[in-house]
Short mmCIF file of C-alpha atoms and ligand atoms in Angstrom, two decimals:
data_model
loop_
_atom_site.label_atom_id
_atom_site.label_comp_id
_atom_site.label_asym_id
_atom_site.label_seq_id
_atom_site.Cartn_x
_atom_site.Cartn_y
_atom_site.Cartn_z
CA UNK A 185 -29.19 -1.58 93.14
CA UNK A 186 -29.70 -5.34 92.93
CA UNK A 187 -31.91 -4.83 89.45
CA UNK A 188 -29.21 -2.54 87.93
CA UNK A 189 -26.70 -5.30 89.36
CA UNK A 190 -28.27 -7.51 87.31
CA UNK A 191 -28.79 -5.59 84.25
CA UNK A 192 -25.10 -5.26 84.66
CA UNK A 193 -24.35 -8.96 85.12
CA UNK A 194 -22.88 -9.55 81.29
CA UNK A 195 -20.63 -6.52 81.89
CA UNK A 196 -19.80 -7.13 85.58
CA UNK A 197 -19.28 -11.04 84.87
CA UNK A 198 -16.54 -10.25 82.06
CA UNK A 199 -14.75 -7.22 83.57
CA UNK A 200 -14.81 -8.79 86.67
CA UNK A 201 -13.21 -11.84 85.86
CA UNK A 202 -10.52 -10.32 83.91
CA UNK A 203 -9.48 -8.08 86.79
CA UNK A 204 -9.88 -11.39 89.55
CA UNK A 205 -6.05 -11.65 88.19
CA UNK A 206 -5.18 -8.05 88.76
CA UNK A 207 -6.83 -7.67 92.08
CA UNK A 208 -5.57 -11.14 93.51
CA UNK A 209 -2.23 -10.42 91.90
CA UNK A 210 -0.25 -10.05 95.14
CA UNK A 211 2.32 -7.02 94.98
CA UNK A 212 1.48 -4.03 93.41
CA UNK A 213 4.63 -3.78 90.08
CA UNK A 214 4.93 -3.05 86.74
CA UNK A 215 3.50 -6.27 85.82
CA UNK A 216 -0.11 -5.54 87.33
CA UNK A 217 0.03 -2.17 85.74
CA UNK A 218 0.27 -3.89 82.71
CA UNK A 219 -2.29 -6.42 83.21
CA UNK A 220 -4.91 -3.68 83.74
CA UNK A 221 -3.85 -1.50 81.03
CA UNK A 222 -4.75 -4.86 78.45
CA UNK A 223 -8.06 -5.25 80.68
CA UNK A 224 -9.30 -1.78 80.15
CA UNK A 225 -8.11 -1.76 76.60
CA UNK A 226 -10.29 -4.60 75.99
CA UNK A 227 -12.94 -3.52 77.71
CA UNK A 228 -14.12 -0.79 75.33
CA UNK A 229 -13.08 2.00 77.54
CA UNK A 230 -11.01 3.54 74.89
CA UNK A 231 -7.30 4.60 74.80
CA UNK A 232 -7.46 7.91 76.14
CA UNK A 233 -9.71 6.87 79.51
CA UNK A 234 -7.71 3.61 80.04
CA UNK A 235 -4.42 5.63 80.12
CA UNK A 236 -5.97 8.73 82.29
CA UNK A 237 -7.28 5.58 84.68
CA UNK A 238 -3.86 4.54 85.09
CA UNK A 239 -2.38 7.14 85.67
CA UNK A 240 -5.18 8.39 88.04
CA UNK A 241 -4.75 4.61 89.94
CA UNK A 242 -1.16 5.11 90.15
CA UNK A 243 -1.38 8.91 91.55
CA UNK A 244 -3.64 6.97 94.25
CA UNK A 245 -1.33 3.79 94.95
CA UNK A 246 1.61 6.23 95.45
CA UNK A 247 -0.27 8.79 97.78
CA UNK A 248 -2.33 6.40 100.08
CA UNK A 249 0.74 4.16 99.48
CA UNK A 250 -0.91 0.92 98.93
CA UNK A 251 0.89 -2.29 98.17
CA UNK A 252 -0.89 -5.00 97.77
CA UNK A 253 -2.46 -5.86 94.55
CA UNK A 254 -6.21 -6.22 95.96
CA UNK A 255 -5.95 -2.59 97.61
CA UNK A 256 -5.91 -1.59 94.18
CA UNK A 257 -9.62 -2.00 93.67
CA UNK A 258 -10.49 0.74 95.75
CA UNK A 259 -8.11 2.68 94.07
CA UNK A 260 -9.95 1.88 90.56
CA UNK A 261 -13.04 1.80 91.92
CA UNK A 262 -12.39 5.70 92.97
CA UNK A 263 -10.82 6.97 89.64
CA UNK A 264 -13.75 5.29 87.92
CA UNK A 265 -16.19 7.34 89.69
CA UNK A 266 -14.40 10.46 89.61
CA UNK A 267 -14.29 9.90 85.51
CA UNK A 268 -17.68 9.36 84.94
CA UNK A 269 -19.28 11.89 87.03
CA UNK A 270 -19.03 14.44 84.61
CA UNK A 271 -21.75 12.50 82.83
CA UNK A 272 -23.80 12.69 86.00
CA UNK A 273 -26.39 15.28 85.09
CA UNK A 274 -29.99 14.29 86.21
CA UNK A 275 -32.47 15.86 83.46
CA UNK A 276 -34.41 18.95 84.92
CA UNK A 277 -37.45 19.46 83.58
CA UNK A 278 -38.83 21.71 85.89
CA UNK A 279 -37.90 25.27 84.78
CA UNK A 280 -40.08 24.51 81.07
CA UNK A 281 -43.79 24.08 80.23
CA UNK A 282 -44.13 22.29 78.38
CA UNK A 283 -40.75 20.57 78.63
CA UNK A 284 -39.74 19.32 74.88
CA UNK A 285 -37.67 16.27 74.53
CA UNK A 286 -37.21 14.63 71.01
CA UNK A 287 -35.50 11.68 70.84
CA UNK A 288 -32.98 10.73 68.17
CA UNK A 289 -30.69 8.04 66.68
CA UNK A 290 -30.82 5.04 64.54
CA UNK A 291 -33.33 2.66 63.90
CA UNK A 292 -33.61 -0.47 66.40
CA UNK A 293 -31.52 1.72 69.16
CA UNK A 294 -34.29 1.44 71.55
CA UNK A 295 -35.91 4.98 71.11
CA UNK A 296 -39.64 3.74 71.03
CA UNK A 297 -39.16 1.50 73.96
CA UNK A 298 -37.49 4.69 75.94
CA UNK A 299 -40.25 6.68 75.56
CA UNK A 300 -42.53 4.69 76.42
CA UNK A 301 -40.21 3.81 79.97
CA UNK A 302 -39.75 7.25 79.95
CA UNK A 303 -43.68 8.19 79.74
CA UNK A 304 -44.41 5.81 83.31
CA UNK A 305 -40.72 7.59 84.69
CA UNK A 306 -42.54 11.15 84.63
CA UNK A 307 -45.87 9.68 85.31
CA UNK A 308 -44.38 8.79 88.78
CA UNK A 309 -42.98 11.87 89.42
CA UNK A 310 -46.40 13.18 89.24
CA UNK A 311 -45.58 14.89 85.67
CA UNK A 312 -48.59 14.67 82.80
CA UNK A 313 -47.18 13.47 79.58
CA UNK A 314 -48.17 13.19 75.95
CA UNK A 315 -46.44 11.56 73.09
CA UNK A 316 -45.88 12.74 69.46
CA UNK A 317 -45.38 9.90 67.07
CA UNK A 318 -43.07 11.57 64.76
CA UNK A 319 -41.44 8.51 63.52
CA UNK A 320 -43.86 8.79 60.14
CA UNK A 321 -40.99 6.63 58.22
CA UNK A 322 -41.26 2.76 60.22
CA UNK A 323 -45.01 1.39 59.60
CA UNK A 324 -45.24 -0.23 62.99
CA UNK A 325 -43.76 2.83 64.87
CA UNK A 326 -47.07 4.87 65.47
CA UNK A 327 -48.94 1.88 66.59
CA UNK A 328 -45.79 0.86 68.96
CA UNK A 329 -46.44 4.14 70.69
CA UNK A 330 -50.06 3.99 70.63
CA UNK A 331 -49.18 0.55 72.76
CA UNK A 332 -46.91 2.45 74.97
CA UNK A 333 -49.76 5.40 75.50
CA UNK A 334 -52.19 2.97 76.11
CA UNK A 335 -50.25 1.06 78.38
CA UNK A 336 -48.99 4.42 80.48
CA UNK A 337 -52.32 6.40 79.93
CA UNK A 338 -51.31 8.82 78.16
CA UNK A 339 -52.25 10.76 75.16
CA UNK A 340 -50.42 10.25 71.80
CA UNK A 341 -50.39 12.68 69.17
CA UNK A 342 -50.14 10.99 65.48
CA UNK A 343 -51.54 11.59 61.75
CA UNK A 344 -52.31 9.62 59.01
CA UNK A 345 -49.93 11.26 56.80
CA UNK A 346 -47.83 13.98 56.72
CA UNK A 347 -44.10 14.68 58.11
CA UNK A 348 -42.66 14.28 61.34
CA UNK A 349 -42.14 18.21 61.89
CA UNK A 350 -45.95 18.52 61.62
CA UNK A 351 -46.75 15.95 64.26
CA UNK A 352 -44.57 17.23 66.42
CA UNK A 353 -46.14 21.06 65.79
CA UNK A 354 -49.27 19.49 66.73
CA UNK A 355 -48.24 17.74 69.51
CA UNK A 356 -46.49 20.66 70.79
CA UNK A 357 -50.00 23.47 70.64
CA UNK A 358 -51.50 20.73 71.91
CA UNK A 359 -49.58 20.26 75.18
CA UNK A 360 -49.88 24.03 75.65
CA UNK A 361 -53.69 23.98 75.62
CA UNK A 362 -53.70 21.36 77.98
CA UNK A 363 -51.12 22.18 80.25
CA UNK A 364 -49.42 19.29 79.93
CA UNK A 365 -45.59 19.16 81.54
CA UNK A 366 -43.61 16.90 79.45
CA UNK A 367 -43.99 16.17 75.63
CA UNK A 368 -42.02 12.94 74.37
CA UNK A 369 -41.23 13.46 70.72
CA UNK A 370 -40.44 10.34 69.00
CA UNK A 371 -38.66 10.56 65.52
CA UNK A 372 -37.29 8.58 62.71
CA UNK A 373 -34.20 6.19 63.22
CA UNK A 374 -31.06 7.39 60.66
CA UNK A 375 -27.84 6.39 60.51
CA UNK A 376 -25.37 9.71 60.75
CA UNK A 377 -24.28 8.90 57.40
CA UNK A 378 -27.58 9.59 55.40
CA UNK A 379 -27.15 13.62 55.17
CA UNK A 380 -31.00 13.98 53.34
CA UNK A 381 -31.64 12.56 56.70
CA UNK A 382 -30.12 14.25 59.33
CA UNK A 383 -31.16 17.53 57.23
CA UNK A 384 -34.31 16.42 57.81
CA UNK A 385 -34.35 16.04 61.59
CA UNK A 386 -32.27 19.61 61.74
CA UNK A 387 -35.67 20.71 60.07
CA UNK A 388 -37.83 19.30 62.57
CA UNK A 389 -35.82 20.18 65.29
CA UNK A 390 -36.50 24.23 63.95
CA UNK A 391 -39.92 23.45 62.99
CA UNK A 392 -40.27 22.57 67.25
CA UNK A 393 -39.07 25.79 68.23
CA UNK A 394 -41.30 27.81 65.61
CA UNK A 395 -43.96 25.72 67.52
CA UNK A 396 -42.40 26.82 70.98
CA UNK A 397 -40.14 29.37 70.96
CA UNK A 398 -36.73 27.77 72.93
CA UNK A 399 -37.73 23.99 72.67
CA UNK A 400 -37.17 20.91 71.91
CA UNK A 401 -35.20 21.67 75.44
CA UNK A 402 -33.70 18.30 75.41
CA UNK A 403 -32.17 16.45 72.44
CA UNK A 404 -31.89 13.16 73.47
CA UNK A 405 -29.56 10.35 71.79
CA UNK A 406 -30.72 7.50 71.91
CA UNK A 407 -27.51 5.13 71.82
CA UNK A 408 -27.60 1.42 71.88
CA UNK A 409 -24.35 -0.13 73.93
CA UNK A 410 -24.26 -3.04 72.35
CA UNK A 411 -21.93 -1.56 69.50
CA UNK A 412 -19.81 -0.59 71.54
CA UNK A 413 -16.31 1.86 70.60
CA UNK A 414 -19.01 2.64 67.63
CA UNK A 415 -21.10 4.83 69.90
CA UNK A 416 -18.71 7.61 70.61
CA UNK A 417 -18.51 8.21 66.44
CA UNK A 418 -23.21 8.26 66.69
CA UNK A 419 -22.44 10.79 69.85
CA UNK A 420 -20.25 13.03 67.85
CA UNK A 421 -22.32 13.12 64.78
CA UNK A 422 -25.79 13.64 66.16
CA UNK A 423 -24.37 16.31 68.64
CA UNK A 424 -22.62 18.19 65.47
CA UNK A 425 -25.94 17.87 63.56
CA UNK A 426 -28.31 18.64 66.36
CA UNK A 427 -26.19 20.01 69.56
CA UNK A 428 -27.43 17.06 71.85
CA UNK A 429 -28.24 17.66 76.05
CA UNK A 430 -28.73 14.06 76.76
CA UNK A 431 -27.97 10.38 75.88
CA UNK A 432 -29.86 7.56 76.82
CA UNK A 433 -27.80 4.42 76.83
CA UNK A 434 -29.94 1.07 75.89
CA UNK A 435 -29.67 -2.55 76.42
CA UNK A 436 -26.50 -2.26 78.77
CA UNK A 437 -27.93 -5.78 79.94
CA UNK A 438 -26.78 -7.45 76.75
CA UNK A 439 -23.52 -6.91 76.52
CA UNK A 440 -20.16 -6.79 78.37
CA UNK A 441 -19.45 -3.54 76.74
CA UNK A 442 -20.61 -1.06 79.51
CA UNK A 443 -16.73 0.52 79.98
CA UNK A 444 -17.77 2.22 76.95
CA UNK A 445 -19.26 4.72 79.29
CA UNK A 446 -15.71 5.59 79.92
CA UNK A 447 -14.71 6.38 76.27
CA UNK A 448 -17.67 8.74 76.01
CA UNK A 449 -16.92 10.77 78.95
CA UNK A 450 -13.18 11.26 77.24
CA UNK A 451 -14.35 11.91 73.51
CA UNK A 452 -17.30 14.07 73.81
CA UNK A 453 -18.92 14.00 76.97
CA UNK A 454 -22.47 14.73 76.63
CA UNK A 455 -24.55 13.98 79.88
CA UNK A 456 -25.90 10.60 80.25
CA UNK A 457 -29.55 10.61 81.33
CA UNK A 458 -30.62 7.95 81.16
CA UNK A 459 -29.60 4.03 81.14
CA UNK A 460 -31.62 0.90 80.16
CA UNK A 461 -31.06 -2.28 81.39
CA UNK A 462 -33.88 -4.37 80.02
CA UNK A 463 -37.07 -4.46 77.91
CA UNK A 464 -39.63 -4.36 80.55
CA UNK A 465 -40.77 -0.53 81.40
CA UNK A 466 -39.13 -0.66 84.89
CA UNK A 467 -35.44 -1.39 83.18
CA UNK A 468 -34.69 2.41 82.75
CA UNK A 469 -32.49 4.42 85.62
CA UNK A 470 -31.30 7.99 86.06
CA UNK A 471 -27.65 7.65 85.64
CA UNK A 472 -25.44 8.13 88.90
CA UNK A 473 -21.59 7.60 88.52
CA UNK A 474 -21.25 5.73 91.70
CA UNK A 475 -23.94 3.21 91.57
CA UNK A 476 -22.97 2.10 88.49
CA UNK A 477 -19.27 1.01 89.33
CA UNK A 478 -20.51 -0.09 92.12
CA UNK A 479 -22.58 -2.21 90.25
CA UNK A 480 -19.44 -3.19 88.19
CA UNK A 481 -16.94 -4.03 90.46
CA UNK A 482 -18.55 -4.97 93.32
P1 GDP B 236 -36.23 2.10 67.90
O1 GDP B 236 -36.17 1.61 66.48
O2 GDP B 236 -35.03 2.91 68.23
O3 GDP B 236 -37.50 2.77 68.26
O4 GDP B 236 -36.05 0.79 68.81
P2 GDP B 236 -37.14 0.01 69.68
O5 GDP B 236 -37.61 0.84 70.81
O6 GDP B 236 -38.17 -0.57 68.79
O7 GDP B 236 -36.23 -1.13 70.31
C1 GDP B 236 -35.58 -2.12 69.53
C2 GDP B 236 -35.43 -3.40 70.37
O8 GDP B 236 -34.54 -3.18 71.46
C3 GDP B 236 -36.74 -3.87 70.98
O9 GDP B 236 -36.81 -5.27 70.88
C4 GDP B 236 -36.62 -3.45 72.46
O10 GDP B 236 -37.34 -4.29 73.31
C5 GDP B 236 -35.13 -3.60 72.68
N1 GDP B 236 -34.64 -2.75 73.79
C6 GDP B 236 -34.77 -1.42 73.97
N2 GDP B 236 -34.14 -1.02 75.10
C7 GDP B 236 -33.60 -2.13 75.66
C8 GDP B 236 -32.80 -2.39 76.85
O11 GDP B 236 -32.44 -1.51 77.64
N3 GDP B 236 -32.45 -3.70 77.06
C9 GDP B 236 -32.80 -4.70 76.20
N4 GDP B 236 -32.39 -5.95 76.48
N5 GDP B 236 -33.52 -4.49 75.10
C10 GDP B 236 -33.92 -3.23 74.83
#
């Protein structure tokens, strides 16, 4: 809790100071309402969660009948968590062998670095893992996963030419003869806009399933929070394109924009796996609604 504290700081240390007014505002009137309506609204949690938190605070104020201005933190603190659990789905990859997840989204999100993160996460749980280097567009992206194999141990599938969807056919018969549990299928970053591209992943995503019937069994957005209100319109795209299971949300430690989490659960909640709070391959977390407020507010 203290590292995803910290990973949280930029977040926590805005937020946190904007609502110092709201919590130490003595009586609980219109006037605080107010003044946490403008602090959520700036806080990229979107219009439609800010006004469902307010109305969810007020519910709470009313029926525990609270008054004063710093009992109100408990109150947001609860209708926080109880709006972001939906997003609390831990990935299971037990009931699949192997279990498929290709990664997606746009180039510098943070994919490469996931998998890698992701590669020592399994490892831990006593899963074996292998890599496919489908990202065959970025030079440096093959030999950025051979880094992350070599540094986890684990076997990376790659080529010297040919497409993504063939890499990740390989990788794929090649788990199955070894018996390997979870395969990690990078791919290449595109923006939602480039429609050549996103037909392309559509293909690899089929060519996957040829090479196991049922897989990839996670589709995994990879979404940077850094850009903030601009993630929910990656979220809806990819997940129209590609029908996504999971996010993984990156680099929440460099920016105060983590209420975004909020504006996802509202516009198209798809469950949050993952979230990364550093480079180093220790900064990624399962998800869990409660630690992270906690880790807000707190
Ligand atoms: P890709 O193009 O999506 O594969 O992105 P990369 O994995 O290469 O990551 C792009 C940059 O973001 C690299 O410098 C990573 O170290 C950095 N990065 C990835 N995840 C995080 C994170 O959770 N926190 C921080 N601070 N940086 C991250």
């Amino acid at each position: 809790t203290q590292r995803l504290k910290l990973g949280l700081s930029k977040t926590r240390d805005v937020l946190g100071k904007k609502l110092l007014g709201v919590f130490g505002g003595g009586k609980i009137d219109e006037d605080l309402y107010e003044e946490l309506e403008s602090v959520l609204l700036t806080s990229d949690v979107g219009v439609a969660a800010t006004m469902h938190l307010l109305e969810n605070v007020r519910d709470k104020v009313s029926l525990r009948g609270l008054k004063d201005g710093a009992e109100l933190k408990t109150a947001l603190t609860d209708s926080l968590v109880e709006l972001i659990k939906p997003l609390e789905v831990p990935l299971d990859t037990s009931n699949h062998q192997p279990f498929v997840i290709m990664m997606v989204g746009v180039n510098g999100a943070g994919k490469t670095t996931s998998i890698g993160k992701l590669a020592k996460y399994f490892q831990q749980q006593g899963k074996s893992v292998m890599l496919a280097a489908g990202d065959t567009f970025r030079a440096a992206a093959k030999e950025q996963l051979m880094e992350w194999g070599k540094r986890n141990n684990v076997t990376v599938i790659a080529q010297q030419s040919g497409d993504s969807a063939a890499v990740c056919y390989d990788a794929i018969q090649s788990a199955i003869a070894r018996k390997i549990d979870i395969v990690l299928a990078d791919t290449a970053g595109r923006l939602p806009t480039q429609l050549n591209l996103m037909e392309e992943i559509k293909k690899v995503k089929r060519v996957i399933d040829k090479a196991l019937p049922g897989a990839p069994h996670e589709v995994m957005l990879v979404l940077d929070a850094t850009i903030g209100q601009n993630a929910i319109n990656q979220v809806k795209a990819f997940d129209d394109a590609l029908g996504l299971t999971g996010l993984v949300l990156t680099k929440l430690d460099g920016t105060a924009k983590g209420g975004v989490i909020c504006a996802i659960v509202k516009e198209r909640p798809v469950a949050l796996r993952f979230i990364g709070v550093g480079e180093s391959i220790d900064d990624l977390r399962p998800f869990t609604a409660k630690e992270y407020v906690e880790a807000l507010l707190d």
